[in-house]
Amino acid sequence: MTSSEASKTWLSQDAYDRLQAELDELIAARPEIAAEINARREEGDLRENGGYHAAREEQGKQEGRILYLKEFLRNAEVGDTPTADKVTPGMVVTIYFDDDKSDTEKFLLGSREIASTTDLTVYSPESALGKAILGAATGQTVTYTAPSGADIKVTVVEFSPFGG
């Protein structure tokens, strides 16, 4: 697995379409925000005009989200994840903790943008757990350091491509 394959974000068509629709709505709302800013500007002194500053702040948030979504969607791979013999982004992974086979967790390794399309917990490939299991095979045990500073040992039970 190359580093570019590991860093790809795989999205189902449904997730891609949802994010594209959000982007389209944000772009379509640009004139409304601009009109709001102009209306507030005409109210008078800008130093003490809370409505004007709030509208400008909202515009900044929307523009940031637009830029993020454009870049995210431009770099996303849409469709089914390729089948693999090692854990890659876009996989549903089951692990168990330490040596306790009854302490399991099943989650999706992928972008948090996918979270609204599934009931599974989603871990980013850039998270401590995600980095540790990337490239792991079934039955392989890895150790990672949690944000709390504790070393945690997990074993990959199984994994399969995310269906959507």
PDB file of C-alpha atoms in Angstrom:
ATOM      1  CA  MET A   1       0.000   0.000   0.000  1.00  0.00           C
ATOM      2  CA  THR A   2       1.448   3.341  -0.996  1.00  0.00           C
ATOM      3  CA  SER A   3       1.169   6.422   1.217  1.00  0.00           C
ATOM      4  CA  SER A   4      -1.170   8.020  -1.331  1.00  0.00           C
ATOM      5  CA  GLU A   5      -3.523   5.033  -1.088  1.00  0.00           C
ATOM      6  CA  ALA A   6      -3.477   5.264   2.711  1.00  0.00           C
ATOM      7  CA  SER A   7      -4.362   8.968   2.638  1.00  0.00           C
ATOM      8  CA  LYS A   8      -7.297   8.675   0.212  1.00  0.00           C
ATOM      9  CA  THR A   9     -10.748   9.319   1.585  1.00  0.00           C
ATOM     10  CA  TRP A  10     -13.240   6.804   0.301  1.00  0.00           C
ATOM     11  CA  LEU A  11     -16.851   7.948   0.140  1.00  0.00           C
ATOM     12  CA  SER A  12     -19.961   6.079  -0.823  1.00  0.00           C
ATOM     13  CA  GLN A  13     -21.916   7.694  -3.630  1.00  0.00           C
ATOM     14  CA  ASP A  14     -24.585   8.664  -1.085  1.00  0.00           C
ATOM     15  CA  ALA A  15     -22.051  10.433   1.174  1.00  0.00           C
ATOM     16  CA  TYR A  16     -20.478  12.202  -1.802  1.00  0.00           C
ATOM     17  CA  ASP A  17     -23.889  13.356  -3.065  1.00  0.00           C
ATOM     18  CA  ARG A  18     -24.846  14.648   0.399  1.00  0.00           C
ATOM     19  CA  LEU A  19     -21.641  16.668   0.741  1.00  0.00           C
ATOM     20  CA  GLN A  20     -21.959  17.991  -2.820  1.00  0.00           C
ATOM     21  CA  ALA A  21     -25.525  19.112  -2.054  1.00  0.00           C
ATOM     22  CA  GLU A  22     -24.280  20.924   1.071  1.00  0.00           C
ATOM     23  CA  LEU A  23     -21.596  22.644  -1.018  1.00  0.00           C
ATOM     24  CA  ASP A  24     -24.154  23.662  -3.653  1.00  0.00           C
ATOM     25  CA  GLU A  25     -26.458  25.112  -0.946  1.00  0.00           C
ATOM     26  CA  LEU A  26     -23.611  27.111   0.602  1.00  0.00           C
ATOM     27  CA  ILE A  27     -22.595  28.529  -2.766  1.00  0.00           C
ATOM     28  CA  ALA A  28     -26.221  29.391  -3.574  1.00  0.00           C
ATOM     29  CA  ALA A  29     -26.508  31.223  -0.215  1.00  0.00           C
ATOM     30  CA  ARG A  30     -23.579  33.568  -0.962  1.00  0.00           C
ATOM     31  CA  PRO A  31     -25.787  36.356  -2.409  1.00  0.00           C
ATOM     32  CA  GLU A  32     -28.057  36.232   0.665  1.00  0.00           C
ATOM     33  CA  ILE A  33     -25.102  36.741   3.018  1.00  0.00           C
ATOM     34  CA  ALA A  34     -23.731  39.551   0.856  1.00  0.00           C
ATOM     35  CA  ALA A  35     -27.157  41.256   0.882  1.00  0.00           C
ATOM     36  CA  GLU A  36     -27.342  40.879   4.667  1.00  0.00           C
ATOM     37  CA  ILE A  37     -23.903  42.468   5.056  1.00  0.00           C
ATOM     38  CA  ASN A  38     -24.910  45.374   2.803  1.00  0.00           C
ATOM     39  CA  ALA A  39     -28.182  45.888   4.684  1.00  0.00           C
ATOM     40  CA  ARG A  40     -26.355  45.942   8.030  1.00  0.00           C
ATOM     41  CA  ARG A  41     -23.657  48.255   6.668  1.00  0.00           C
ATOM     42  CA  GLU A  42     -26.313  50.832   5.854  1.00  0.00           C
ATOM     43  CA  GLU A  43     -27.521  50.889   9.458  1.00  0.00           C
ATOM     44  CA  GLY A  44     -24.729  53.247  10.393  1.00  0.00           C
ATOM     45  CA  ASP A  45     -21.553  53.232  12.468  1.00  0.00           C
ATOM     46  CA  LEU A  46     -19.793  49.901  11.803  1.00  0.00           C
ATOM     47  CA  ARG A  47     -17.814  50.017  15.054  1.00  0.00           C
ATOM     48  CA  GLU A  48     -20.970  49.506  17.081  1.00  0.00           C
ATOM     49  CA  ASN A  49     -23.016  47.521  14.580  1.00  0.00           C
ATOM     50  CA  GLY A  50     -23.375  43.999  16.001  1.00  0.00           C
ATOM     51  CA  GLY A  51     -25.566  42.833  13.107  1.00  0.00           C
ATOM     52  CA  TYR A  52     -22.913  43.786  10.577  1.00  0.00           C
ATOM     53  CA  HIS A  53     -20.153  41.989  12.479  1.00  0.00           C
ATOM     54  CA  ALA A  54     -22.331  38.899  12.959  1.00  0.00           C
ATOM     55  CA  ALA A  55     -23.117  38.775   9.230  1.00  0.00           C
ATOM     56  CA  ARG A  56     -19.409  39.099   8.370  1.00  0.00           C
ATOM     57  CA  GLU A  57     -18.558  36.316  10.823  1.00  0.00           C
ATOM     58  CA  GLU A  58     -21.212  34.068   9.282  1.00  0.00           C
ATOM     59  CA  GLN A  59     -19.826  34.829   5.830  1.00  0.00           C
ATOM     60  CA  GLY A  60     -16.350  33.812   7.002  1.00  0.00           C
ATOM     61  CA  LYS A  61     -17.640  30.512   8.399  1.00  0.00           C
ATOM     62  CA  GLN A  62     -19.513  29.728   5.188  1.00  0.00           C
ATOM     63  CA  GLU A  63     -16.542  30.574   2.985  1.00  0.00           C
ATOM     64  CA  GLY A  64     -14.307  28.360   5.126  1.00  0.00           C
ATOM     65  CA  ARG A  65     -16.743  25.458   4.828  1.00  0.00           C
ATOM     66  CA  ILE A  66     -17.006  25.993   1.054  1.00  0.00           C
ATOM     67  CA  LEU A  67     -13.223  25.860   0.663  1.00  0.00           C
ATOM     68  CA  TYR A  68     -12.998  22.761   2.871  1.00  0.00           C
ATOM     69  CA  LEU A  69     -15.746  20.903   0.989  1.00  0.00           C
ATOM     70  CA  LYS A  70     -14.307  21.777  -2.428  1.00  0.00           C
ATOM     71  CA  GLU A  71     -10.892  20.398  -1.446  1.00  0.00           C
ATOM     72  CA  PHE A  72     -12.335  17.383   0.374  1.00  0.00           C
ATOM     73  CA  LEU A  73     -14.553  16.363  -2.551  1.00  0.00           C
ATOM     74  CA  ARG A  74     -11.793  17.015  -5.079  1.00  0.00           C
ATOM     75  CA  ASN A  75      -9.533  14.498  -3.294  1.00  0.00           C
ATOM     76  CA  ALA A  76     -12.186  11.906  -2.425  1.00  0.00           C
ATOM     77  CA  GLU A  77     -12.461   8.517  -4.094  1.00  0.00           C
ATOM     78  CA  VAL A  78     -16.096   7.671  -4.752  1.00  0.00           C
ATOM     79  CA  GLY A  79     -17.397   4.139  -4.888  1.00  0.00           C
ATOM     80  CA  ASP A  80     -16.510   0.902  -3.211  1.00  0.00           C
ATOM     81  CA  THR A  81     -13.218   0.578  -1.439  1.00  0.00           C
ATOM     82  CA  PRO A  82     -10.896  -1.902  -3.082  1.00  0.00           C
ATOM     83  CA  THR A  83     -10.694  -5.277  -1.456  1.00  0.00           C
ATOM     84  CA  ALA A  84      -7.459  -5.699   0.396  1.00  0.00           C
ATOM     85  CA  ASP A  85      -5.645  -8.129   2.630  1.00  0.00           C
ATOM     86  CA  LYS A  86      -4.718  -5.279   4.988  1.00  0.00           C
ATOM     87  CA  VAL A  87      -6.693  -2.546   6.745  1.00  0.00           C
ATOM     88  CA  THR A  88      -7.137   0.556   4.579  1.00  0.00           C
ATOM     89  CA  PRO A  89      -9.345   3.654   4.879  1.00  0.00           C
ATOM     90  CA  GLY A  90     -12.960   2.846   4.044  1.00  0.00           C
ATOM     91  CA  MET A  91     -12.937  -0.467   5.897  1.00  0.00           C
ATOM     92  CA  VAL A  92     -15.293  -1.599   8.652  1.00  0.00           C
ATOM     93  CA  VAL A  93     -12.913  -3.014  11.253  1.00  0.00           C
ATOM     94  CA  THR A  94     -13.528  -5.186  14.303  1.00  0.00           C
ATOM     95  CA  ILE A  95     -10.850  -5.233  17.001  1.00  0.00           C
ATOM     96  CA  TYR A  96     -10.482  -6.519  20.523  1.00  0.00           C
ATOM     97  CA  PHE A  97      -8.603  -4.795  23.303  1.00  0.00           C
ATOM     98  CA  ASP A  98      -5.616  -6.210  25.186  1.00  0.00           C
ATOM     99  CA  ASP A  99      -6.025  -9.955  25.278  1.00  0.00           C
ATOM    100  CA  ASP A 100      -9.741  -9.888  26.080  1.00  0.00           C
ATOM    101  CA  LYS A 101     -11.566 -11.328  23.058  1.00  0.00           C
ATOM    102  CA  SER A 102     -14.907 -10.348  24.605  1.00  0.00           C
ATOM    103  CA  ASP A 103     -13.947  -6.627  24.657  1.00  0.00           C
ATOM    104  CA  THR A 104     -14.538  -5.859  20.979  1.00  0.00           C
ATOM    105  CA  GLU A 105     -15.328  -2.754  18.984  1.00  0.00           C
ATOM    106  CA  LYS A 106     -16.567  -2.472  15.407  1.00  0.00           C
ATOM    107  CA  PHE A 107     -16.032   0.828  13.605  1.00  0.00           C
ATOM    108  CA  LEU A 108     -15.460   2.473  10.250  1.00  0.00           C
ATOM    109  CA  LEU A 109     -11.965   3.684   9.466  1.00  0.00           C
ATOM    110  CA  GLY A 110     -12.562   6.766   7.364  1.00  0.00           C
ATOM    111  CA  SER A 111     -13.433  10.421   7.217  1.00  0.00           C
ATOM    112  CA  ARG A 112     -15.701  11.883   9.864  1.00  0.00           C
ATOM    113  CA  GLU A 113     -17.671  13.373   6.957  1.00  0.00           C
ATOM    114  CA  ILE A 114     -19.071   9.849   6.470  1.00  0.00           C
ATOM    115  CA  ALA A 115     -20.383   9.677  10.047  1.00  0.00           C
ATOM    116  CA  SER A 116     -23.882  10.890   9.173  1.00  0.00           C
ATOM    117  CA  THR A 117     -24.284   8.057   6.648  1.00  0.00           C
ATOM    118  CA  THR A 118     -23.744   5.227   9.135  1.00  0.00           C
ATOM    119  CA  ASP A 119     -24.584   4.148  12.673  1.00  0.00           C
ATOM    120  CA  LEU A 120     -21.006   2.943  13.122  1.00  0.00           C
ATOM    121  CA  THR A 121     -18.466   4.909  15.111  1.00  0.00           C
ATOM    122  CA  VAL A 122     -16.012   6.510  12.673  1.00  0.00           C
ATOM    123  CA  TYR A 123     -12.293   6.795  13.421  1.00  0.00           C
ATOM    124  CA  SER A 124     -10.062   8.873  11.199  1.00  0.00           C
ATOM    125  CA  PRO A 125      -7.022   7.183   9.627  1.00  0.00           C
ATOM    126  CA  GLU A 126      -5.051  10.064  11.191  1.00  0.00           C
ATOM    127  CA  SER A 127      -6.218   9.194  14.733  1.00  0.00           C
ATOM    128  CA  ALA A 128      -3.898   7.266  17.044  1.00  0.00           C
ATOM    129  CA  LEU A 129      -5.929   4.070  16.584  1.00  0.00           C
ATOM    130  CA  GLY A 130      -6.296   4.656  12.838  1.00  0.00           C
ATOM    131  CA  LYS A 131      -2.553   5.086  12.327  1.00  0.00           C
ATOM    132  CA  ALA A 132      -1.847   1.960  14.379  1.00  0.00           C
ATOM    133  CA  ILE A 133      -4.135  -0.365  12.424  1.00  0.00           C
ATOM    134  CA  LEU A 134      -3.495   0.981   8.906  1.00  0.00           C
ATOM    135  CA  GLY A 135      -1.839  -1.836   7.009  1.00  0.00           C
ATOM    136  CA  ALA A 136      -2.582  -4.432   9.698  1.00  0.00           C
ATOM    137  CA  ALA A 137      -3.782  -7.896   8.718  1.00  0.00           C
ATOM    138  CA  THR A 138      -6.404 -10.094  10.344  1.00  0.00           C
ATOM    139  CA  GLY A 139      -5.061 -11.460  13.623  1.00  0.00           C
ATOM    140  CA  GLN A 140      -2.303  -8.856  13.885  1.00  0.00           C
ATOM    141  CA  THR A 141      -1.810  -7.129  17.241  1.00  0.00           C
ATOM    142  CA  VAL A 142      -0.639  -3.504  17.392  1.00  0.00           C
ATOM    143  CA  THR A 143      -0.026  -1.066  20.231  1.00  0.00           C
ATOM    144  CA  TYR A 144      -0.739   2.650  20.145  1.00  0.00           C
ATOM    145  CA  THR A 145      -0.623   5.531  22.574  1.00  0.00           C
ATOM    146  CA  ALA A 146      -4.035   7.005  23.326  1.00  0.00           C
ATOM    147  CA  PRO A 147      -4.510  10.753  23.752  1.00  0.00           C
ATOM    148  CA  SER A 148      -4.612  10.090  27.515  1.00  0.00           C
ATOM    149  CA  GLY A 149      -1.032   8.789  27.279  1.00  0.00           C
ATOM    150  CA  ALA A 150      -1.951   5.157  27.975  1.00  0.00           C
ATOM    151  CA  ASP A 151      -0.517   2.434  25.742  1.00  0.00           C
ATOM    152  CA  ILE A 152      -3.341   0.334  24.318  1.00  0.00           C
ATOM    153  CA  LYS A 153      -2.958  -3.038  22.640  1.00  0.00           C
ATOM    154  CA  VAL A 154      -5.538  -4.072  20.023  1.00  0.00           C
ATOM    155  CA  THR A 155      -5.876  -7.074  17.760  1.00  0.00           C
ATOM    156  CA  VAL A 156      -7.598  -6.890  14.366  1.00  0.00           C
ATOM    157  CA  VAL A 157     -10.365  -9.527  14.302  1.00  0.00           C
ATOM    158  CA  GLU A 158     -11.727  -8.818  10.829  1.00  0.00           C
ATOM    159  CA  PHE A 159     -12.318  -6.074   8.295  1.00  0.00           C
ATOM    160  CA  SER A 160     -14.343  -5.547   5.149  1.00  0.00           C
ATOM    161  CA  PRO A 161     -15.157  -2.706   2.737  1.00  0.00           C
ATOM    162  CA  PHE A 162     -17.774  -0.214   3.946  1.00  0.00           C
ATOM    163  CA  GLY A 163     -21.025  -0.660   2.069  1.00  0.00           C
ATOM    164  CA  GLY A 164     -22.404   2.785   2.348  1.00  0.00           C
TER     165      GLY A 164
END
